[in-house]
JSON list of C-alpha atoms in Angstrom, two decimals:
[
{"chain": "K", "resi": 23, "resn": "UNK", "atom": "CA", "xyz": [-12.17, 49.62, -24.44]},
{"chain": "K", "resi": 24, "resn": "UNK", "atom": "CA", "xyz": [-12.36, 46.74, -26.95]},
{"chain": "K", "resi": 25, "resn": "UNK", "atom": "CA", "xyz": [-15.38, 46.64, -29.41]},
{"chain": "K", "resi": 26, "resn": "UNK", "atom": "CA", "xyz": [-16.40, 45.15, -32.66]},
{"chain": "K", "resi": 27, "resn": "UNK", "atom": "CA", "xyz": [-18.05, 42.11, -34.06]},
{"chain": "K", "resi": 28, "resn": "UNK", "atom": "CA", "xyz": [-15.89, 39.67, -32.24]},
{"chain": "K", "resi": 29, "resn": "UNK", "atom": "CA", "xyz": [-16.94, 40.82, -28.86]},
{"chain": "K", "resi": 30, "resn": "UNK", "atom": "CA", "xyz": [-20.70, 40.77, -29.74]},
{"chain": "K", "resi": 31, "resn": "UNK", "atom": "CA", "xyz": [-22.73, 37.73, -28.53]},
{"chain": "K", "resi": 32, "resn": "UNK", "atom": "CA", "xyz": [-26.01, 38.74, -30.12]},
{"chain": "K", "resi": 33, "resn": "UNK", "atom": "CA", "xyz": [-27.81, 36.55, -32.77]},
{"chain": "K", "resi": 34, "resn": "UNK", "atom": "CA", "xyz": [-27.22, 37.77, -36.38]},
{"chain": "K", "resi": 35, "resn": "UNK", "atom": "CA", "xyz": [-29.83, 35.75, -38.25]},
{"chain": "K", "resi": 36, "resn": "UNK", "atom": "CA", "xyz": [-33.56, 35.79, -38.44]},
{"chain": "K", "resi": 37, "resn": "UNK", "atom": "CA", "xyz": [-33.92, 32.00, -37.72]},
{"chain": "K", "resi": 38, "resn": "UNK", "atom": "CA", "xyz": [-32.15, 32.25, -34.48]},
{"chain": "K", "resi": 39, "resn": "UNK", "atom": "CA", "xyz": [-34.15, 33.03, -31.21]},
{"chain": "K", "resi": 40, "resn": "UNK", "atom": "CA", "xyz": [-32.89, 35.07, -28.42]},
{"chain": "K", "resi": 41, "resn": "UNK", "atom": "CA", "xyz": [-33.52, 32.56, -25.57]},
{"chain": "K", "resi": 42, "resn": "UNK", "atom": "CA", "xyz": [-29.98, 31.15, -25.02]},
{"chain": "K", "resi": 43, "resn": "UNK", "atom": "CA", "xyz": [-28.41, 34.59, -25.57]},
{"chain": "K", "resi": 44, "resn": "UNK", "atom": "CA", "xyz": [-30.66, 36.17, -22.97]},
{"chain": "K", "resi": 45, "resn": "UNK", "atom": "CA", "xyz": [-29.81, 33.32, -20.47]},
{"chain": "K", "resi": 46, "resn": "UNK", "atom": "CA", "xyz": [-26.07, 33.98, -21.27]},
{"chain": "K", "resi": 47, "resn": "UNK", "atom": "CA", "xyz": [-26.22, 37.69, -20.87]},
{"chain": "K", "resi": 48, "resn": "UNK", "atom": "CA", "xyz": [-28.23, 37.38, -17.51]},
{"chain": "K", "resi": 49, "resn": "UNK", "atom": "CA", "xyz": [-25.73, 34.96, -16.16]},
{"chain": "K", "resi": 50, "resn": "UNK", "atom": "CA", "xyz": [-22.81, 37.04, -17.27]},
{"chain": "K", "resi": 51, "resn": "UNK", "atom": "CA", "xyz": [-24.29, 40.10, -15.56]},
{"chain": "K", "resi": 52, "resn": "UNK", "atom": "CA", "xyz": [-24.88, 38.10, -12.26]},
{"chain": "K", "resi": 53, "resn": "UNK", "atom": "CA", "xyz": [-21.43, 36.37, -12.02]},
{"chain": "K", "resi": 54, "resn": "UNK", "atom": "CA", "xyz": [-19.16, 38.95, -13.88]},
{"chain": "K", "resi": 55, "resn": "UNK", "atom": "CA", "xyz": [-20.82, 42.36, -13.21]},
{"chain": "K", "resi": 56, "resn": "UNK", "atom": "CA", "xyz": [-17.45, 44.12, -13.20]},
{"chain": "K", "resi": 57, "resn": "UNK", "atom": "CA", "xyz": [-15.52, 41.78, -15.67]},
{"chain": "K", "resi": 58, "resn": "UNK", "atom": "CA", "xyz": [-13.89, 43.05, -18.71]},
{"chain": "K", "resi": 59, "resn": "UNK", "atom": "CA", "xyz": [-15.07, 42.08, -22.28]},
{"chain": "K", "resi": 60, "resn": "UNK", "atom": "CA", "xyz": [-12.54, 39.30, -22.61]},
{"chain": "K", "resi": 61, "resn": "UNK", "atom": "CA", "xyz": [-13.57, 37.75, -19.27]},
{"chain": "K", "resi": 62, "resn": "UNK", "atom": "CA", "xyz": [-17.19, 38.05, -20.21]},
{"chain": "K", "resi": 63, "resn": "UNK", "atom": "CA", "xyz": [-16.53, 36.57, -23.58]},
{"chain": "K", "resi": 64, "resn": "UNK", "atom": "CA", "xyz": [-14.63, 33.51, -22.05]},
{"chain": "K", "resi": 65, "resn": "UNK", "atom": "CA", "xyz": [-17.51, 33.04, -19.59]},
{"chain": "K", "resi": 66, "resn": "UNK", "atom": "CA", "xyz": [-20.08, 32.95, -22.51]},
{"chain": "K", "resi": 67, "resn": "UNK", "atom": "CA", "xyz": [-17.79, 30.37, -24.29]},
{"chain": "K", "resi": 68, "resn": "UNK", "atom": "CA", "xyz": [-17.74, 28.22, -21.15]},
{"chain": "K", "resi": 69, "resn": "UNK", "atom": "CA", "xyz": [-21.49, 28.20, -21.04]},
{"chain": "K", "resi": 70, "resn": "UNK", "atom": "CA", "xyz": [-21.63, 27.21, -24.66]},
{"chain": "K", "resi": 71, "resn": "UNK", "atom": "CA", "xyz": [-19.33, 24.31, -23.81]},
{"chain": "K", "resi": 72, "resn": "UNK", "atom": "CA", "xyz": [-21.43, 23.31, -20.77]},
{"chain": "K", "resi": 73, "resn": "UNK", "atom": "CA", "xyz": [-24.52, 23.19, -23.03]},
{"chain": "K", "resi": 74, "resn": "UNK", "atom": "CA", "xyz": [-22.66, 20.82, -25.49]},
{"chain": "K", "resi": 75, "resn": "UNK", "atom": "CA", "xyz": [-21.92, 18.59, -22.27]},
{"chain": "K", "resi": 76, "resn": "UNK", "atom": "CA", "xyz": [-25.56, 18.45, -21.54]},
{"chain": "K", "resi": 77, "resn": "UNK", "atom": "CA", "xyz": [-26.05, 17.14, -25.17]},
{"chain": "K", "resi": 78, "resn": "UNK", "atom": "CA", "xyz": [-23.31, 14.57, -24.45]},
{"chain": "K", "resi": 79, "resn": "UNK", "atom": "CA", "xyz": [-25.24, 13.38, -21.31]},
{"chain": "K", "resi": 80, "resn": "UNK", "atom": "CA", "xyz": [-28.44, 13.25, -23.36]},
{"chain": "K", "resi": 81, "resn": "UNK", "atom": "CA", "xyz": [-26.83, 11.06, -26.00]},
{"chain": "K", "resi": 82, "resn": "UNK", "atom": "CA", "xyz": [-25.66, 8.65, -23.36]},
{"chain": "K", "resi": 83, "resn": "UNK", "atom": "CA", "xyz": [-29.22, 8.31, -21.98]},
{"chain": "K", "resi": 84, "resn": "UNK", "atom": "CA", "xyz": [-30.75, 8.07, -25.36]},
{"chain": "K", "resi": 85, "resn": "UNK", "atom": "CA", "xyz": [-28.18, 5.37, -26.38]},
{"chain": "K", "resi": 86, "resn": "UNK", "atom": "CA", "xyz": [-28.72, 3.58, -23.11]},
{"chain": "K", "resi": 87, "resn": "UNK", "atom": "CA", "xyz": [-32.40, 2.85, -24.17]},
{"chain": "K", "resi": 88, "resn": "UNK", "atom": "CA", "xyz": [-31.17, 0.49, -26.89]},
{"chain": "K", "resi": 89, "resn": "UNK", "atom": "CA", "xyz": [-27.69, -0.45, -26.00]},
{"chain": "K", "resi": 90, "resn": "UNK", "atom": "CA", "xyz": [-25.65, -1.71, -22.82]},
{"chain": "K", "resi": 91, "resn": "UNK", "atom": "CA", "xyz": [-24.24, 0.81, -20.45]},
{"chain": "K", "resi": 92, "resn": "UNK", "atom": "CA", "xyz": [-20.80, 0.36, -21.89]},
{"chain": "K", "resi": 93, "resn": "UNK", "atom": "CA", "xyz": [-21.95, 0.79, -25.42]},
{"chain": "K", "resi": 94, "resn": "UNK", "atom": "CA", "xyz": [-23.83, 3.94, -24.51]},
{"chain": "K", "resi": 95, "resn": "UNK", "atom": "CA", "xyz": [-20.85, 5.31, -22.72]},
{"chain": "K", "resi": 96, "resn": "UNK", "atom": "CA", "xyz": [-18.71, 4.60, -25.78]},
{"chain": "K", "resi": 97, "resn": "UNK", "atom": "CA", "xyz": [-21.31, 6.32, -27.94]},
{"chain": "K", "resi": 98, "resn": "UNK", "atom": "CA", "xyz": [-21.31, 9.38, -25.86]},
{"chain": "K", "resi": 99, "resn": "UNK", "atom": "CA", "xyz": [-17.37, 9.47, -25.68]},
{"chain": "K", "resi": 100, "resn": "UNK", "atom": "CA", "xyz": [-17.02, 8.98, -29.41]},
{"chain": "K", "resi": 101, "resn": "UNK", "atom": "CA", "xyz": [-19.45, 11.90, -29.99]},
{"chain": "K", "resi": 102, "resn": "UNK", "atom": "CA", "xyz": [-17.75, 13.95, -27.45]},
{"chain": "K", "resi": 103, "resn": "UNK", "atom": "CA", "xyz": [-14.26, 13.55, -29.14]},
{"chain": "K", "resi": 104, "resn": "UNK", "atom": "CA", "xyz": [-15.26, 14.62, -32.61]},
{"chain": "K", "resi": 105, "resn": "UNK", "atom": "CA", "xyz": [-13.04, 17.66, -33.51]},
{"chain": "K", "resi": 106, "resn": "UNK", "atom": "CA", "xyz": [-15.59, 19.72, -35.37]},
{"chain": "K", "resi": 107, "resn": "UNK", "atom": "CA", "xyz": [-18.18, 19.35, -32.66]},
{"chain": "K", "resi": 108, "resn": "UNK", "atom": "CA", "xyz": [-15.84, 20.12, -29.99]},
{"chain": "K", "resi": 109, "resn": "UNK", "atom": "CA", "xyz": [-14.64, 23.15, -31.75]},
{"chain": "K", "resi": 110, "resn": "UNK", "atom": "CA", "xyz": [-18.14, 24.40, -32.33]},
{"chain": "K", "resi": 111, "resn": "UNK", "atom": "CA", "xyz": [-18.91, 23.59, -28.78]},
{"chain": "K", "resi": 112, "resn": "UNK", "atom": "CA", "xyz": [-16.77, 26.53, -27.59]},
{"chain": "K", "resi": 113, "resn": "UNK", "atom": "CA", "xyz": [-17.70, 29.25, -30.30]},
{"chain": "K", "resi": 114, "resn": "UNK", "atom": "CA", "xyz": [-21.26, 28.49, -31.51]},
{"chain": "K", "resi": 115, "resn": "UNK", "atom": "CA", "xyz": [-24.11, 29.79, -29.34]},
{"chain": "K", "resi": 116, "resn": "UNK", "atom": "CA", "xyz": [-26.81, 28.51, -31.61]},
{"chain": "K", "resi": 117, "resn": "UNK", "atom": "CA", "xyz": [-26.31, 25.18, -33.34]},
{"chain": "K", "resi": 118, "resn": "UNK", "atom": "CA", "xyz": [-24.50, 23.19, -30.54]},
{"chain": "K", "resi": 119, "resn": "UNK", "atom": "CA", "xyz": [-26.98, 24.47, -27.99]},
{"chain": "K", "resi": 120, "resn": "UNK", "atom": "CA", "xyz": [-29.92, 23.73, -30.13]},
{"chain": "K", "resi": 121, "resn": "UNK", "atom": "CA", "xyz": [-28.57, 20.08, -30.84]},
{"chain": "K", "resi": 122, "resn": "UNK", "atom": "CA", "xyz": [-28.09, 19.56, -27.03]},
{"chain": "K", "resi": 123, "resn": "UNK", "atom": "CA", "xyz": [-31.45, 20.76, -26.19]},
{"chain": "K", "resi": 124, "resn": "UNK", "atom": "CA", "xyz": [-33.28, 18.99, -28.81]},
{"chain": "K", "resi": 125, "resn": "UNK", "atom": "CA", "xyz": [-31.59, 15.74, -27.88]},
{"chain": "K", "resi": 126, "resn": "UNK", "atom": "CA", "xyz": [-32.40, 16.36, -24.17]},
{"chain": "K", "resi": 127, "resn": "UNK", "atom": "CA", "xyz": [-36.09, 17.10, -25.26]},
{"chain": "K", "resi": 128, "resn": "UNK", "atom": "CA", "xyz": [-36.22, 13.72, -26.90]},
{"chain": "K", "resi": 129, "resn": "UNK", "atom": "CA", "xyz": [-34.74, 11.92, -23.82]},
{"chain": "K", "resi": 130, "resn": "UNK", "atom": "CA", "xyz": [-37.22, 13.78, -21.46]},
{"chain": "K", "resi": 131, "resn": "UNK", "atom": "CA", "xyz": [-40.23, 13.12, -23.78]},
{"chain": "K", "resi": 132, "resn": "UNK", "atom": "CA", "xyz": [-39.27, 9.47, -24.09]},
{"chain": "K", "resi": 133, "resn": "UNK", "atom": "CA", "xyz": [-38.93, 9.38, -20.11]},
{"chain": "K", "resi": 134, "resn": "UNK", "atom": "CA", "xyz": [-42.23, 11.24, -19.84]},
{"chain": "K", "resi": 135, "resn": "UNK", "atom": "CA", "xyz": [-44.10, 8.56, -22.14]},
{"chain": "K", "resi": 136, "resn": "UNK", "atom": "CA", "xyz": [-42.32, 5.69, -20.11]},
{"chain": "K", "resi": 137, "resn": "UNK", "atom": "CA", "xyz": [-43.52, 6.99, -16.75]},
{"chain": "K", "resi": 138, "resn": "UNK", "atom": "CA", "xyz": [-47.04, 8.09, -17.54]},
{"chain": "K", "resi": 139, "resn": "UNK", "atom": "CA", "xyz": [-48.27, 6.85, -20.95]},
{"chain": "K", "resi": 140, "resn": "UNK", "atom": "CA", "xyz": [-50.17, 3.76, -19.78]},
{"chain": "K", "resi": 141, "resn": "UNK", "atom": "CA", "xyz": [-52.48, 5.56, -17.40]},
{"chain": "K", "resi": 142, "resn": "UNK", "atom": "CA", "xyz": [-54.35, 7.34, -20.10]},
{"chain": "K", "resi": 143, "resn": "UNK", "atom": "CA", "xyz": [-55.64, 4.08, -21.51]},
{"chain": "K", "resi": 144, "resn": "UNK", "atom": "CA", "xyz": [-59.15, 3.60, -20.09]},
{"chain": "K", "resi": 145, "resn": "UNK", "atom": "CA", "xyz": [-59.46, 0.41, -18.19]},
{"chain": "K", "resi": 146, "resn": "UNK", "atom": "CA", "xyz": [-62.52, -1.85, -18.14]},
{"chain": "K", "resi": 147, "resn": "UNK", "atom": "CA", "xyz": [-64.81, -0.40, -15.26]},
{"chain": "K", "resi": 148, "resn": "UNK", "atom": "CA", "xyz": [-62.90, 2.66, -14.85]},
{"chain": "K", "resi": 149, "resn": "UNK", "atom": "CA", "xyz": [-65.14, 5.66, -14.49]},
{"chain": "K", "resi": 150, "resn": "UNK", "atom": "CA", "xyz": [-64.91, 8.95, -16.47]},
{"chain": "K", "resi": 151, "resn": "UNK", "atom": "CA", "xyz": [-63.97, 10.89, -13.28]},
{"chain": "K", "resi": 152, "resn": "UNK", "atom": "CA", "xyz": [-61.02, 8.57, -12.57]},
{"chain": "K", "resi": 153, "resn": "UNK", "atom": "CA", "xyz": [-59.90, 9.00, -16.11]},
{"chain": "K", "resi": 154, "resn": "UNK", "atom": "CA", "xyz": [-60.01, 12.83, -15.80]},
{"chain": "K", "resi": 155, "resn": "UNK", "atom": "CA", "xyz": [-58.30, 12.69, -12.26]},
{"chain": "K", "resi": 156, "resn": "UNK", "atom": "CA", "xyz": [-55.41, 10.46, -14.02]},
{"chain": "K", "resi": 157, "resn": "UNK", "atom": "CA", "xyz": [-55.19, 13.11, -16.85]},
{"chain": "K", "resi": 158, "resn": "UNK", "atom": "CA", "xyz": [-54.66, 16.00, -14.39]},
{"chain": "K", "resi": 159, "resn": "UNK", "atom": "CA", "xyz": [-52.29, 14.03, -12.41]},
{"chain": "K", "resi": 160, "resn": "UNK", "atom": "CA", "xyz": [-50.05, 13.45, -15.20]},
{"chain": "K", "resi": 161, "resn": "UNK", "atom": "CA", "xyz": [-50.47, 17.02, -16.40]},
{"chain": "K", "resi": 162, "resn": "UNK", "atom": "CA", "xyz": [-49.01, 18.16, -13.01]},
{"chain": "K", "resi": 163, "resn": "UNK", "atom": "CA", "xyz": [-46.16, 15.70, -13.35]},
{"chain": "K", "resi": 164, "resn": "UNK", "atom": "CA", "xyz": [-42.61, 16.89, -13.14]},
{"chain": "K", "resi": 165, "resn": "UNK", "atom": "CA", "xyz": [-41.66, 14.97, -16.26]},
{"chain": "K", "resi": 166, "resn": "UNK", "atom": "CA", "xyz": [-44.35, 16.72, -18.44]},
{"chain": "K", "resi": 167, "resn": "UNK", "atom": "CA", "xyz": [-43.26, 20.12, -17.24]},
{"chain": "K", "resi": 168, "resn": "UNK", "atom": "CA", "xyz": [-39.53, 19.48, -17.76]},
{"chain": "K", "resi": 169, "resn": "UNK", "atom": "CA", "xyz": [-39.89, 17.90, -21.02]},
{"chain": "K", "resi": 170, "resn": "UNK", "atom": "CA", "xyz": [-42.15, 20.83, -22.11]},
{"chain": "K", "resi": 171, "resn": "UNK", "atom": "CA", "xyz": [-39.95, 23.41, -20.80]},
{"chain": "K", "resi": 172, "resn": "UNK", "atom": "CA", "xyz": [-36.75, 22.05, -22.54]},
{"chain": "K", "resi": 173, "resn": "UNK", "atom": "CA", "xyz": [-38.56, 21.68, -25.82]},
{"chain": "K", "resi": 174, "resn": "UNK", "atom": "CA", "xyz": [-40.00, 25.27, -25.51]},
{"chain": "K", "resi": 175, "resn": "UNK", "atom": "CA", "xyz": [-36.46, 26.50, -24.75]},
{"chain": "K", "resi": 176, "resn": "UNK", "atom": "CA", "xyz": [-35.24, 24.69, -27.75]},
{"chain": "K", "resi": 177, "resn": "UNK", "atom": "CA", "xyz": [-37.90, 26.19, -29.75]},
{"chain": "K", "resi": 178, "resn": "UNK", "atom": "CA", "xyz": [-36.79, 29.71, -28.79]},
{"chain": "K", "resi": 179, "resn": "UNK", "atom": "CA", "xyz": [-33.38, 28.89, -30.19]},
{"chain": "K", "resi": 180, "resn": "UNK", "atom": "CA", "xyz": [-34.37, 27.59, -33.49]},
{"chain": "K", "resi": 181, "resn": "UNK", "atom": "CA", "xyz": [-37.72, 27.59, -35.17]},
{"chain": "K", "resi": 182, "resn": "UNK", "atom": "CA", "xyz": [-37.41, 23.95, -36.24]},
{"chain": "K", "resi": 183, "resn": "UNK", "atom": "CA", "xyz": [-37.56, 22.64, -32.65]},
{"chain": "K", "resi": 184, "resn": "UNK", "atom": "CA", "xyz": [-41.28, 21.97, -32.59]},
{"chain": "K", "resi": 185, "resn": "UNK", "atom": "CA", "xyz": [-40.84, 19.39, -35.34]},
{"chain": "K", "resi": 186, "resn": "UNK", "atom": "CA", "xyz": [-39.43, 17.00, -32.56]},
{"chain": "K", "resi": 187, "resn": "UNK", "atom": "CA", "xyz": [-43.16, 16.41, -31.56]},
{"chain": "K", "resi": 188, "resn": "UNK", "atom": "CA", "xyz": [-43.41, 14.92, -35.00]},
{"chain": "K", "resi": 189, "resn": "UNK", "atom": "CA", "xyz": [-40.63, 12.43, -34.22]}
]
């Protein structure tokens, strides 16, 4: 049986949260319950790379807000072909995942503001009751919950994630 530091997938520093490692461990136990350590390690690295691809898609949608579709695609492809980032995408369970989720939370937060930001401004003649109903309708919106979940998950990876609200 193989053991040692190389096969451990646990966070080693105090600034790293356990969220992503817990998800990786849960998925490994579900999909590879009888797998050996090498197979389980490969599966973990595949999931790190999948999280990096979420970041690439998020960069595309973020760039598409200000550029044409072709330019946004070029931006995402350029980012996806950086050797240092691609190398870290396979082996780094914290930095790349944090980068991806932080970018995704920015995209989802901007989407949330685009879809629901104007209804909170009180219109002339609008009653207080209609304003309260509008607030709760937005609170129950999928956009709000999805953006909050992704930002919360990113916060559980790195303690700096809540600073995205300042941006």
